[in-house]
XYZ file of C-alpha atoms in Angstrom:
781
model
C -24.681 42.598 -13.043
C -23.232 44.000 -9.834
C -23.346 40.651 -8.101
C -21.859 38.867 -11.114
C -18.897 41.247 -11.053
C -18.635 40.692 -7.343
C -18.303 36.987 -8.086
C -15.544 37.777 -10.576
C -13.859 39.898 -7.916
C -13.801 36.931 -5.528
C -11.980 34.927 -8.190
C -9.106 37.416 -8.240
C -6.038 37.024 -6.118
C -5.585 39.198 -2.993
C -3.031 41.339 -4.835
C -5.432 41.852 -7.739
C -8.253 42.741 -5.358
C -5.976 45.305 -3.714
C -5.250 46.740 -7.169
C -8.991 47.036 -7.885
C -9.490 48.900 -4.610
C -6.629 51.218 -5.445
C -8.263 52.059 -8.776
C -11.629 52.677 -7.086
C -10.061 55.180 -4.685
C -8.139 56.817 -7.536
C -11.377 57.323 -9.517
C -13.060 58.824 -6.452
C -10.218 61.328 -5.876
C -10.196 62.314 -9.540
C -13.987 62.920 -9.647
C -13.991 64.816 -6.369
C -11.601 67.491 -7.721
C -13.867 68.432 -10.648
C -16.806 69.511 -8.413
C -14.874 71.911 -6.126
C -15.470 75.049 -8.206
C -19.206 74.347 -8.563
C -19.516 73.805 -4.837
C -17.708 77.091 -4.146
C -20.027 78.909 -6.563
C -23.134 77.386 -4.967
C -21.959 78.388 -1.497
C -21.238 81.949 -2.676
C -24.714 82.346 -4.224
C -26.316 81.008 -1.057
C -24.444 83.624 1.008
C -25.562 86.346 -1.389
C -29.212 85.298 -1.239
C -29.248 85.329 2.540
C -27.087 88.414 2.930
C -29.994 90.624 4.001
C -32.000 88.058 5.905
C -32.123 87.557 9.696
C -30.250 84.260 9.302
C -27.242 85.854 7.648
C -25.154 85.194 10.773
C -25.726 81.423 10.611
C -25.340 81.387 6.850
C -22.047 83.179 7.286
C -20.822 80.563 9.746
C -21.951 77.847 7.365
C -20.212 79.539 4.428
C -16.991 79.782 6.412
C -17.124 76.073 7.231
C -17.815 75.230 3.577
C -14.788 77.243 2.467
C -12.655 75.482 5.092
C -13.930 72.050 3.936
C -13.185 72.906 0.283
C -9.681 74.021 1.184
C -9.266 70.827 3.202
C -10.451 68.834 0.211
C -7.939 70.598 -2.068
C -5.150 69.890 0.417
C -6.071 66.216 0.661
C -6.207 65.959 -3.148
C -2.800 67.588 -3.408
C -1.362 65.253 -0.765
C -2.821 62.273 -2.625
C -1.191 63.289 -5.893
C 2.202 64.100 -4.417
C 2.518 61.453 -1.710
C 0.407 58.620 -3.102
C 3.001 55.890 -2.586
C 3.879 56.922 0.969
C 0.697 55.531 2.495
C -1.573 52.553 1.916
C -4.755 52.615 -0.133
C -6.727 51.967 3.038
C -5.344 55.180 4.625
C -6.162 57.307 1.558
C -9.628 55.793 1.418
C -10.203 56.628 5.092
C -9.140 60.234 4.537
C -11.442 60.544 1.559
C -14.351 59.158 3.570
C -13.697 61.716 6.315
C -13.636 64.671 3.900
C -16.734 63.624 2.019
C -18.793 62.796 5.095
C -17.909 66.231 6.556
C -18.940 67.826 3.263
C -22.259 65.944 3.253
C -23.050 67.111 6.788
C -22.285 70.778 5.935
C -24.296 70.791 2.709
C -27.159 68.952 4.363
C -27.256 71.822 6.936
C -28.577 74.343 4.392
C -31.871 72.430 4.250
C -32.704 74.134 7.547
C -32.332 77.573 5.836
C -35.061 76.882 3.256
C -37.960 78.190 5.293
C -35.911 80.943 6.919
C -36.778 83.097 3.891
C -40.192 83.907 2.462
C -38.858 84.294 -1.082
C -39.941 81.232 -3.104
C -37.027 81.763 -5.505
C -34.564 81.497 -2.648
C -36.288 78.364 -1.433
C -36.255 76.870 -4.913
C -32.566 77.655 -5.326
C -31.623 75.860 -2.097
C -33.693 72.807 -3.073
C -32.161 72.921 -6.539
C -28.656 73.243 -5.070
C -29.091 70.275 -2.698
C -30.611 68.178 -5.493
C -27.787 69.076 -7.830
C -25.105 68.194 -5.276
C -26.878 64.872 -4.628
C -27.055 64.123 -8.362
C -23.391 64.962 -8.894
C -22.340 62.935 -5.806
C -24.192 59.836 -6.985
C -21.911 59.816 -10.003
C -18.617 61.178 -8.647
C -18.678 58.908 -5.585
C -20.044 55.818 -7.365
C -16.645 54.073 -7.469
C -16.975 53.836 -3.655
C -20.576 52.704 -3.556
C -20.786 52.533 0.216
C -19.561 56.142 0.525
C -22.083 57.353 -2.055
C -24.948 55.882 0.022
C -23.608 57.501 3.219
C -23.134 60.854 1.453
C -26.639 60.855 -0.053
C -28.172 59.796 3.272
C -26.453 62.605 5.221
C -27.235 65.175 2.484
C -30.929 64.407 1.867
C -32.076 63.372 5.360
C -32.264 67.036 6.613
C -34.235 67.977 3.452
C -36.685 65.148 4.093
C -37.102 66.217 7.739
C -37.689 69.862 6.799
C -40.243 68.994 4.110
C -42.117 66.258 5.892
C -42.412 67.964 9.252
C -42.803 71.595 8.077
C -46.552 71.218 7.907
C -49.156 70.734 5.279
C -49.950 67.871 2.962
C -48.100 69.418 0.020
C -44.819 69.541 1.943
C -45.291 65.983 3.183
C -45.670 64.859 -0.434
C -42.478 66.718 -1.225
C -40.805 64.776 1.616
C -41.980 61.566 -0.027
C -40.492 62.819 -3.301
C -37.175 63.345 -1.488
C -37.179 59.641 -0.511
C -38.032 58.666 -4.085
C -35.259 60.934 -5.341
C -32.837 59.252 -2.865
C -33.780 55.783 -4.126
C -33.288 56.853 -7.761
C -29.872 58.314 -6.973
C -28.787 55.174 -5.104
C -29.926 53.064 -8.046
C -28.009 55.276 -10.448
C -24.930 55.150 -8.209
C -25.122 51.366 -8.151
C -25.295 51.169 -11.962
C -22.366 53.526 -12.286
C -20.470 51.554 -9.642
C -21.178 48.325 -11.540
C -19.891 49.837 -14.763
C -16.769 51.113 -13.031
C -16.136 47.700 -11.437
C -16.752 45.974 -14.747
C -14.228 48.218 -16.408
C -11.642 47.713 -13.671
C -12.097 43.928 -13.582
C -11.999 43.770 -17.360
C -8.799 45.772 -17.226
C -7.290 43.254 -14.821
C -8.420 40.324 -16.938
C -7.103 42.022 -20.029
C -3.743 42.563 -18.377
C -3.649 38.948 -17.279
C -4.610 37.746 -20.746
C -1.964 39.942 -22.305
C 0.662 38.590 -19.937
C -0.523 35.030 -20.596
C -0.269 35.588 -24.327
C 3.202 37.009 -23.948
C 4.265 33.982 -21.936
C 2.360 31.346 -23.897
C 4.930 30.953 -26.622
C 7.753 30.690 -24.104
C 5.742 28.256 -21.993
C 4.819 26.182 -24.998
C 8.419 25.884 -26.039
C 9.424 25.011 -22.486
C 6.692 22.392 -22.206
C 7.551 20.957 -25.588
C 11.254 20.731 -24.848
C 11.136 19.770 -21.169
C 7.940 17.690 -20.996
C 8.382 14.365 -19.153
C 6.664 12.659 -22.099
C 7.926 12.200 -25.640
C 6.328 14.596 -28.177
C 6.783 14.717 -31.922
C 5.038 16.263 -34.943
C 4.577 14.609 -38.294
C 3.162 15.735 -41.631
C 0.586 14.174 -43.908
C 3.281 11.903 -45.343
C 3.930 10.465 -41.861
C 7.379 12.017 -41.726
C 8.585 13.424 -38.378
C 9.148 17.188 -38.635
C 10.024 17.981 -34.985
C 10.613 16.170 -31.697
C 11.501 16.942 -28.112
C 14.454 15.511 -26.209
C 12.399 13.053 -24.161
C 11.111 11.359 -27.315
C 14.635 10.806 -28.566
C 15.685 9.457 -25.180
C 12.796 6.954 -25.207
C 13.905 5.660 -28.628
C 17.641 5.941 -27.763
C 18.428 7.878 -30.968
C 19.821 11.353 -31.767
C 18.061 14.315 -33.399
C 19.544 13.688 -36.851
C 17.915 10.260 -37.001
C 14.637 11.407 -35.408
C 13.880 14.376 -37.692
C 12.811 13.046 -41.044
C 12.007 9.578 -39.706
C 9.482 7.919 -42.016
C 6.731 6.436 -39.867
C 5.455 4.427 -42.827
C 8.499 2.189 -42.456
C 8.007 1.206 -38.796
C 8.698 -2.505 -38.403
C 6.111 -2.763 -35.588
C 2.706 -2.014 -37.111
C 0.842 -1.668 -33.808
C 1.018 2.163 -34.033
C -0.357 2.528 -37.570
C -4.018 3.100 -36.695
C -3.315 5.647 -33.932
C -0.913 7.599 -36.209
C -3.398 7.814 -39.117
C -6.590 8.713 -37.207
C -5.638 12.443 -36.875
C -5.802 12.805 -40.674
C -9.568 12.195 -40.337
C -9.879 14.780 -37.576
C -9.982 12.119 -34.867
C -7.796 11.342 -31.868
C -5.789 8.133 -31.756
C -4.698 6.021 -28.808
C -2.571 2.939 -28.274
C -1.291 1.248 -25.122
C 0.781 -1.884 -25.151
C 4.091 -3.359 -26.211
C 6.210 -1.773 -28.927
C 9.558 -2.759 -30.454
C 11.550 0.218 -31.709
C 12.721 0.214 -35.328
C 16.343 1.295 -34.860
C 17.518 0.066 -31.441
C 15.082 -2.884 -31.260
C 14.051 -1.932 -27.723
C 11.103 -3.824 -26.235
C 8.949 -1.224 -24.469
C 5.524 -0.733 -22.949
C 4.175 2.633 -24.173
C 1.073 4.784 -24.401
C 0.629 6.794 -27.634
C -1.887 9.632 -27.939
C -2.298 11.409 -31.288
C -4.313 14.492 -32.280
C -4.743 16.461 -35.544
C -2.413 19.404 -36.213
C -4.120 22.355 -37.930
C -2.871 25.130 -40.168
C -3.855 28.802 -40.161
C -7.085 28.063 -42.069
C -7.998 25.197 -39.735
C -7.019 22.615 -42.326
C -5.295 19.430 -41.114
C -1.598 19.586 -41.927
C -0.396 16.598 -39.901
C -0.491 15.139 -36.422
C 1.034 15.550 -32.980
C 1.894 12.500 -30.876
C 2.559 12.193 -27.157
C 4.426 9.072 -26.082
C 4.909 7.842 -22.510
C 7.284 5.028 -21.679
C 5.408 2.994 -19.064
C 7.770 0.018 -19.067
C 8.903 0.547 -15.474
C 5.340 1.076 -14.288
C 4.068 -2.063 -15.993
C 6.953 -4.105 -14.615
C 6.272 -2.692 -11.130
C 2.546 -3.444 -11.446
C 3.298 -6.980 -12.518
C 5.618 -7.306 -9.546
C 2.942 -5.984 -7.164
C 0.375 -8.296 -8.730
C 2.782 -11.190 -8.338
C 3.409 -10.274 -4.716
C -0.355 -10.124 -4.109
C -0.872 -13.679 -5.349
C 2.435 -15.419 -4.639
C 4.275 -16.212 -1.435
C 7.203 -13.854 -0.892
C 9.562 -16.589 0.349
C 8.825 -19.636 -1.818
C 7.335 -17.872 -4.880
C 4.430 -20.302 -5.049
C 0.731 -19.272 -4.895
C -0.436 -17.798 -1.596
C -3.793 -18.091 0.154
C -5.490 -15.496 -2.096
C -4.586 -17.215 -5.357
C -5.218 -20.656 -3.869
C -8.781 -19.777 -2.834
C -9.435 -18.314 -6.284
C -8.244 -21.509 -7.961
C -10.267 -23.672 -5.580
C -13.394 -21.666 -6.427
C -12.665 -22.089 -10.150
C -12.204 -25.838 -9.660
C -15.459 -26.010 -7.675
C -17.285 -24.225 -10.496
C -15.868 -26.832 -12.913
C -16.967 -29.587 -10.512
C -20.510 -28.233 -10.426
C -20.680 -28.354 -14.246
C -18.864 -31.634 -14.938
C -18.800 -33.490 -11.567
C -15.001 -33.766 -11.764
C -13.857 -34.256 -8.155
C -11.139 -32.118 -6.608
C -9.035 -32.696 -3.474
C -7.471 -30.232 -1.069
C -4.382 -31.471 0.804
C -3.317 -29.539 3.904
C 0.343 -30.106 4.947
C 2.168 -29.062 8.090
C 5.844 -29.860 8.727
C 6.297 -31.845 11.935
C 8.433 -30.207 14.641
C 9.303 -27.333 12.334
C 8.973 -24.813 15.167
C 11.713 -26.534 17.147
C 14.005 -26.549 14.116
C 13.252 -22.911 13.398
C 13.776 -21.819 17.002
C 16.930 -23.817 17.623
C 18.745 -23.472 14.287
C 17.561 -20.011 13.342
C 15.091 -18.547 10.875
C 17.549 -18.648 7.984
C 17.678 -22.453 8.242
C 13.900 -22.567 8.603
C 13.478 -20.418 5.496
C 15.834 -22.690 3.560
C 13.738 -25.721 4.512
C 10.502 -23.976 3.481
C 11.943 -23.005 0.087
C 13.221 -26.518 -0.537
C 9.885 -27.996 0.614
C 8.010 -25.852 -1.909
C 10.394 -26.985 -4.645
C 10.015 -30.660 -3.772
C 6.222 -30.443 -3.599
C 6.066 -28.699 -6.992
C 8.276 -31.396 -8.524
C 5.852 -34.244 -7.710
C 2.599 -32.521 -8.716
C 0.992 -32.282 -12.111
C 1.196 -29.071 -14.122
C -2.501 -28.331 -13.569
C -2.321 -28.778 -9.780
C -1.618 -25.905 -7.405
C 1.033 -25.997 -4.696
C 0.612 -23.074 -2.279
C 1.916 -21.820 1.040
C -0.518 -20.324 3.537
C 2.170 -19.099 5.912
C 4.626 -20.528 8.402
C 5.131 -24.211 7.617
C 1.615 -24.746 6.258
C 1.275 -25.798 2.611
C -1.833 -26.673 0.611
C -2.017 -28.677 -2.617
C -5.074 -28.485 -4.859
C -5.597 -31.570 -6.987
C -8.070 -31.117 -9.822
C -9.611 -33.297 -12.514
C -9.712 -36.482 -10.387
C -12.711 -37.941 -12.215
C -16.233 -38.563 -10.975
C -15.524 -41.718 -8.914
C -14.845 -40.810 -5.240
C -12.845 -43.997 -4.638
C -10.536 -43.395 -7.599
C -10.153 -39.729 -6.559
C -9.270 -40.738 -2.995
C -6.765 -43.296 -4.260
C -5.058 -40.720 -6.436
C -4.876 -38.246 -3.542
C -3.423 -40.958 -1.302
C -0.749 -41.768 -3.901
C 0.219 -38.075 -4.013
C 0.357 -38.051 -0.189
C 2.734 -41.043 -0.219
C 4.961 -39.221 -2.696
C 4.953 -36.181 -0.396
C 5.965 -38.267 2.619
C 8.725 -39.852 0.578
C 10.142 -36.655 -0.895
C 10.059 -34.794 2.416
C 11.713 -37.632 4.292
C 14.916 -36.965 2.329
C 17.215 -35.020 4.691
C 17.668 -31.316 4.019
C 21.250 -30.210 3.511
C 22.200 -27.118 5.528
C 25.487 -25.240 5.466
C 27.943 -26.451 8.126
C 25.212 -28.475 9.819
C 24.299 -32.117 9.893
C 21.510 -33.007 7.414
C 18.126 -32.136 8.885
C 15.368 -34.731 8.756
C 11.731 -33.789 9.032
C 8.326 -35.212 8.212
C 4.866 -33.937 7.474
C 1.292 -34.464 8.598
C -1.253 -34.366 5.787
C -4.992 -33.812 5.876
C -7.078 -34.473 2.749
C -10.596 -33.226 1.963
C -12.500 -34.339 -1.157
C -15.328 -32.185 -2.435
C -18.565 -33.911 -1.519
C -21.285 -31.360 -2.188
C -22.045 -28.650 -4.709
C -22.771 -26.318 -1.769
C -19.207 -26.459 -0.459
C -16.863 -23.514 -1.029
C -13.119 -22.915 -0.757
C -13.284 -22.064 2.944
C -15.161 -25.296 3.673
C -12.587 -27.483 1.937
C -9.666 -25.681 3.589
C -11.316 -26.065 6.977
C -11.987 -29.777 6.412
C -8.426 -30.440 5.216
C -7.016 -28.472 8.164
C -9.148 -30.521 10.563
C -7.875 -33.767 9.016
C -4.290 -32.519 9.283
C -4.718 -31.831 13.005
C -6.070 -35.343 13.398
C -2.985 -36.703 11.626
C -0.766 -34.796 14.069
C -2.819 -36.012 17.000
C -2.360 -39.628 15.896
C 1.417 -39.483 15.839
C 2.499 -37.182 12.998
C 4.157 -38.229 9.719
C 0.869 -39.643 8.562
C -2.139 -38.892 6.345
C -5.788 -38.611 7.285
C -8.893 -38.011 5.181
C -11.506 -35.664 6.555
C -14.387 -37.328 8.397
C -17.361 -35.751 10.076
C -16.299 -36.843 13.595
C -13.121 -34.778 13.284
C -15.249 -31.689 13.746
C -15.867 -32.788 17.310
C -12.150 -32.598 18.077
C -11.893 -29.103 16.543
C -14.958 -27.965 18.451
C -13.458 -29.304 21.666
C -10.277 -27.356 20.986
C -12.295 -24.151 20.413
C -14.277 -24.898 23.563
C -11.040 -25.266 25.528
C -9.682 -21.994 24.189
C -12.843 -20.058 25.048
C -13.011 -21.651 28.506
C -9.354 -20.860 29.131
C -10.048 -17.175 28.477
C -12.268 -17.118 31.569
C -10.114 -19.384 33.729
C -8.162 -16.603 35.478
C -11.236 -14.455 35.962
C -13.211 -17.368 37.411
C -10.370 -18.484 39.745
C -10.150 -21.860 38.007
C -6.350 -21.920 37.799
C -4.311 -23.415 40.635
C -0.630 -23.960 41.292
C 0.692 -27.342 42.400
C 4.176 -27.540 43.904
C 6.767 -30.282 43.523
C 9.556 -30.337 46.104
C 13.210 -29.784 45.218
C 15.421 -31.848 47.573
C 19.050 -31.258 48.440
C 20.643 -34.698 48.097
C 23.362 -34.085 50.686
C 21.027 -33.033 53.524
C 17.927 -34.877 52.277
C 15.878 -31.772 53.014
C 13.315 -29.940 50.897
C 14.993 -26.672 50.004
C 12.669 -25.419 47.297
C 9.718 -26.052 45.018
C 8.743 -25.895 41.378
C 5.387 -24.257 40.686
C 3.302 -26.227 38.166
C 0.035 -25.009 36.638
C -3.236 -26.931 36.912
C -6.692 -25.998 35.664
C -9.772 -26.956 37.681
C -12.416 -26.843 34.971
C -15.990 -27.029 36.279
C -16.968 -29.609 33.610
C -13.717 -31.262 32.501
C -12.222 -31.571 35.970
C -8.462 -31.283 36.506
C -6.762 -30.267 33.243
C -3.007 -30.922 33.007
C -0.495 -28.515 31.382
C 0.017 -30.712 28.297
C -3.660 -30.238 27.437
C -3.724 -26.477 27.742
C -0.265 -24.916 27.276
C -0.239 -25.300 23.484
C -3.730 -23.780 23.285
C -2.669 -20.935 25.562
C 0.431 -20.241 23.458
C -1.378 -20.309 20.116
C -4.138 -18.019 21.385
C -1.775 -15.606 23.186
C -3.426 -16.356 26.537
C -0.124 -17.671 27.868
C 1.030 -14.081 28.522
C -1.608 -13.122 31.140
C -1.658 -16.694 32.508
C 2.133 -16.730 32.855
C 2.009 -13.405 34.656
C -0.607 -14.816 37.058
C 1.515 -17.931 37.715
C 4.601 -15.857 38.506
C 2.727 -13.526 40.847
C 0.921 -16.388 42.632
C 4.104 -18.445 43.080
C 6.065 -15.489 44.479
C 3.267 -14.547 46.845
C 2.906 -18.151 48.111
C 6.674 -18.477 48.622
C 6.816 -15.242 50.641
C 3.962 -16.567 52.780
C 5.827 -19.831 53.449
C 8.989 -17.982 54.339
C 7.101 -15.789 56.747
C 5.392 -18.766 58.430
C 8.693 -20.760 58.670
C 6.754 -24.003 58.358
C 8.092 -27.111 60.075
C 11.792 -27.823 60.312
C 12.460 -26.741 56.780
C 13.338 -23.342 55.500
C 12.869 -23.412 51.703
C 15.248 -21.215 49.779
C 13.964 -21.149 46.215
C 10.832 -21.209 44.092
C 11.081 -22.188 40.391
C 8.617 -20.944 37.771
C 8.483 -22.166 34.168
C 8.486 -19.485 31.448
C 6.864 -19.993 28.049
C 8.748 -19.028 24.895
C 5.858 -16.748 23.882
C 5.959 -15.097 27.288
C 9.755 -14.667 27.274
C 9.717 -13.013 23.841
C 7.438 -10.200 24.990
C 9.314 -6.909 24.864
C 8.241 -5.967 28.408
C 8.838 -9.419 29.948
C 11.811 -8.398 32.098
C 10.054 -5.261 33.346
C 7.014 -7.300 34.379
C 9.136 -9.846 36.253
C 11.014 -7.157 38.148
C 7.749 -5.398 39.020
C 6.126 -8.610 40.300
C 9.221 -9.400 42.385
C 9.055 -5.943 43.970
C 5.305 -6.087 44.572
C 5.330 -9.586 46.095
C 8.296 -8.862 48.370
C 10.237 -12.002 47.409
C 14.013 -11.888 47.667
C 15.076 -11.826 43.987
C 17.788 -14.477 44.412
C 15.178 -16.936 45.716
C 13.208 -16.789 42.475
C 14.402 -19.094 39.680
C 12.985 -18.842 36.156
C 13.157 -22.029 34.104
C 13.877 -21.508 30.382
C 13.959 -24.150 27.680
C 16.711 -24.243 25.094
C 14.364 -23.634 22.161
C 13.350 -20.203 23.438
C 16.912 -18.904 23.798
C 18.519 -19.996 20.531
C 16.754 -17.480 18.265
C 17.950 -13.849 18.420
C 20.671 -14.804 20.850
C 21.888 -11.241 21.427
C 18.418 -10.093 22.526
C 18.075 -13.189 24.721
C 21.425 -12.548 26.416
C 20.463 -8.921 27.025
C 17.202 -9.996 28.725
C 18.926 -12.701 30.782
C 21.640 -10.293 31.919
C 18.984 -7.827 33.068
C 17.309 -10.577 35.082
C 20.636 -11.672 36.618
C 21.492 -8.035 37.412
C 18.185 -7.858 39.277
C 19.338 -10.905 41.297
C 16.948 -13.433 39.736
C 18.302 -16.970 39.164
C 17.958 -18.733 35.796
C 17.885 -22.450 35.049
C 17.995 -24.322 31.744
C 15.152 -26.843 31.742
C 15.369 -30.187 29.889
C 19.115 -29.749 29.379
C 20.612 -32.064 26.754
C 17.483 -32.525 24.619
C 18.171 -29.657 22.199
C 20.536 -29.108 19.320
C 23.410 -26.979 20.514
C 23.252 -26.388 24.243
C 27.002 -26.533 24.750
C 27.640 -23.912 22.074
C 25.637 -21.362 24.012
C 26.154 -22.489 27.589
C 29.303 -20.423 27.992
C 27.577 -17.230 26.779
C 24.318 -17.527 28.698
C 24.182 -16.500 32.409
C 22.457 -19.601 33.771
C 22.762 -20.570 37.451
C 21.269 -24.062 37.212
C 20.977 -26.988 34.785
C 18.054 -29.415 34.985
C 18.744 -32.936 33.695
C 15.742 -34.133 31.686
C 13.774 -37.054 33.140
C 14.313 -39.049 29.928
C 18.015 -39.436 30.836
C 17.397 -40.177 34.528
C 14.784 -42.841 33.862
C 17.217 -45.416 32.439
C 20.520 -44.539 34.135
C 20.523 -47.872 35.904
C 19.790 -49.810 32.696
C 21.362 -47.825 29.832
C 25.095 -47.166 29.944
C 24.725 -44.302 27.415
C 22.218 -42.491 29.622
C 24.432 -43.014 32.661
C 27.445 -41.661 30.781
C 25.432 -38.689 29.551
C 24.325 -37.793 33.075
C 27.918 -38.056 34.292
C 29.001 -35.737 31.436
C 26.338 -33.170 32.272
C 27.441 -33.179 35.909
C 31.047 -32.643 34.832
C 30.089 -29.772 32.533
C 28.076 -28.143 35.315
C 31.046 -28.452 37.650
C 33.319 -26.762 35.099
C 30.893 -23.866 34.631
C 30.128 -23.716 38.373
C 26.417 -24.440 37.872
C 23.946 -26.180 40.179
C 22.301 -29.333 38.812
C 18.795 -30.629 39.477
C 17.902 -34.112 38.249
C 14.251 -34.496 37.267
C 12.131 -37.649 37.366
C 13.918 -39.467 40.222
C 11.645 -42.330 41.215
C 13.833 -45.002 42.811
C 16.400 -45.254 45.588
C 18.861 -46.666 43.039
C 18.574 -43.552 40.897
C 18.963 -41.419 44.014
C 22.108 -43.276 45.079
C 23.619 -42.986 41.582
C 23.096 -39.237 41.555
C 24.437 -38.883 45.084
C 27.554 -40.919 44.214
C 28.246 -38.752 41.151
C 27.947 -35.405 42.872
C 24.466 -34.251 41.838
C 23.297 -31.636 44.329
C 19.494 -31.657 43.932
C 16.642 -33.761 42.587
C 12.919 -33.760 41.910
C 10.657 -36.751 41.402
C 8.137 -39.198 42.715
C 10.752 -40.637 45.098
C 9.775 -37.705 47.274
C 6.510 -36.474 45.870
C 4.525 -35.746 42.760
C 3.291 -32.141 42.322
C 0.759 -31.465 45.075
C -1.590 -28.755 46.293
C -0.516 -26.167 48.857
C -1.801 -27.961 52.027
C -0.110 -31.230 51.055
C 3.143 -29.467 50.222
C 3.093 -27.760 53.596
C 2.788 -31.197 55.227
C 5.816 -32.395 53.227
C 7.913 -29.608 54.667
C 7.803 -31.434 57.995
C 9.515 -34.564 56.605
C 13.000 -35.297 55.295
C 13.526 -37.182 52.072
C 14.127 -40.527 53.766
C 10.551 -40.593 54.874
C 9.245 -38.400 52.090
C 9.517 -41.082 49.425
C 7.457 -43.481 51.481
C 4.523 -41.048 51.346
C 4.384 -40.569 47.640
């Protein structure tokens, strides 16, 4: 029982536990006052009995101390009653402990007087007195159980010592009886303590229950009126007898129309069963749509009903709790839609597509009805997106989804996987593979036709695009959605490889091309670590002096099995895999270091003044790109103005403000910037004025035919004029003949690159070229 009450005590709050302790101390103080007179009387008799004995002196001292302790006790009791609130319960408890422990020590002292007299009556009286004090203390101090044990221990221990060690078997047995007596008193004190604690805890619980009862009606009314759910009561005739405000707000009616509403006349019968179940003593429940009778609102609700009882526990009606979950249901539907549909085009996404493919495959396994998966990728979409902006790209994707949906059957699925990748699932194509393939090919032709129609964009010329399509027909009952998507994707890559704007069906040999691509990507990951990458350098010649004044660093990959791998075969893989970032950093560091070495050696007659390094769009868009460039420049020791970074137009059109900020930081650091392949993009002139370029590079496609095509010649002349206006250097790429050289020289072009001087070469060969001028250089190509 004691431990059960202790468990209850642990359930009380700290304030309630403090109140229990206060009551315990109060009980102890109250009980201690009642025994003062009896203790005084016992001490007086003891003094009288020993008045004529040799120990009267010690008894007198003891008596004096007892009187002092009793007076002290009275003073403490008086202080407790008059100044209770001035000090904490813990302080009063400590004082009480001090008084009682002192009293126990003094009364325990008289045990040593027992055998100081030969009169058995005197001895019996002292034993009786000690036993009586112990018995009284076990009850009066029981509210503080720990104190009662201390008091009894200090009081009876001297008696045990005197009896057990006085001599003789009889006295030793009496000592044993003292221990037994001590155990009985402790047990009694514990029972009394348990009863006291039970009473105090019950008192607390009773007070709490009383307070709860007093507040219950107020709380109930508050809950009823302010509950976030609609609540109403109705009688056995299904007539509403009371309602809270929330219920009336859900139905959009006032109290006059709500009270007395006949639920038998509801136009929507979906609630009937839930409303009537309480009359049978059962609970009712409904969740779903509901159309209100008066305002004709279309809601999603939950309705919970329970019986309402009278004073004799008879059913007198029902209580209903209504929650309007319309917003939640709409939100859940929206989330569900977002989980299965593409956020931009609102057509099925990858998750829903794979589910529908698996369903179609299950149908194929039962009925052998062939399905086809068509994987589409818009050709050159990245260039359009980068140059014209994401808003134009998004418009094209939305329109593409609409056009694809318009040419497919209702049972087919048009989905977007992400980016410019779309997948069409064609089902129910019959059991003949040839007929199924023919139908898929017809759909592919329709796709090519509908996507060849130019896209209209605000304030822009119509945009023309095309698509590459890969088709995979189910060929085995073991195939799953991932297999078909992989096969169709492989066929699509083959279509791109063979010239784009075409369709290819999946064939087994296509896997070899995909595997080669994966092999290249994995090998490229180890290229830097294994020192397989190498920089070739192509000279930049000043036309006026016919001297090599710089070089463009070009990446090559010396693969141990594939041999020399050119940039066109690895850059796209590096960009798609993200490897271009560490590779680009290596190229920049290696080129700067090599240039500093050449400058230090002052090779030949030439003194090269610049080194050009190409920058990938993926690399340039890294947030820490500028910081890395500046760090590499500082670490390599190159003069910043001698480093030229070549940027393509596609990488600078998107997020123009961010691009300008990065370019300005590079120019502030002294680094030169050139626009590579100038004239091949969409809107170079619109941005040329805003971007801090130092050099324009004329694309080789314009230089190649300047002697044969008047348009190309005019275009080159225009570019040179524009560069002159903006005070920009110009480098012509792809110069292969003396005629091209002379044309450029006659029209004021300052620099050129091309096979007329040299193709890109390794470091030793380039160092040899530095000893020649251009007039002899082109004869060595």
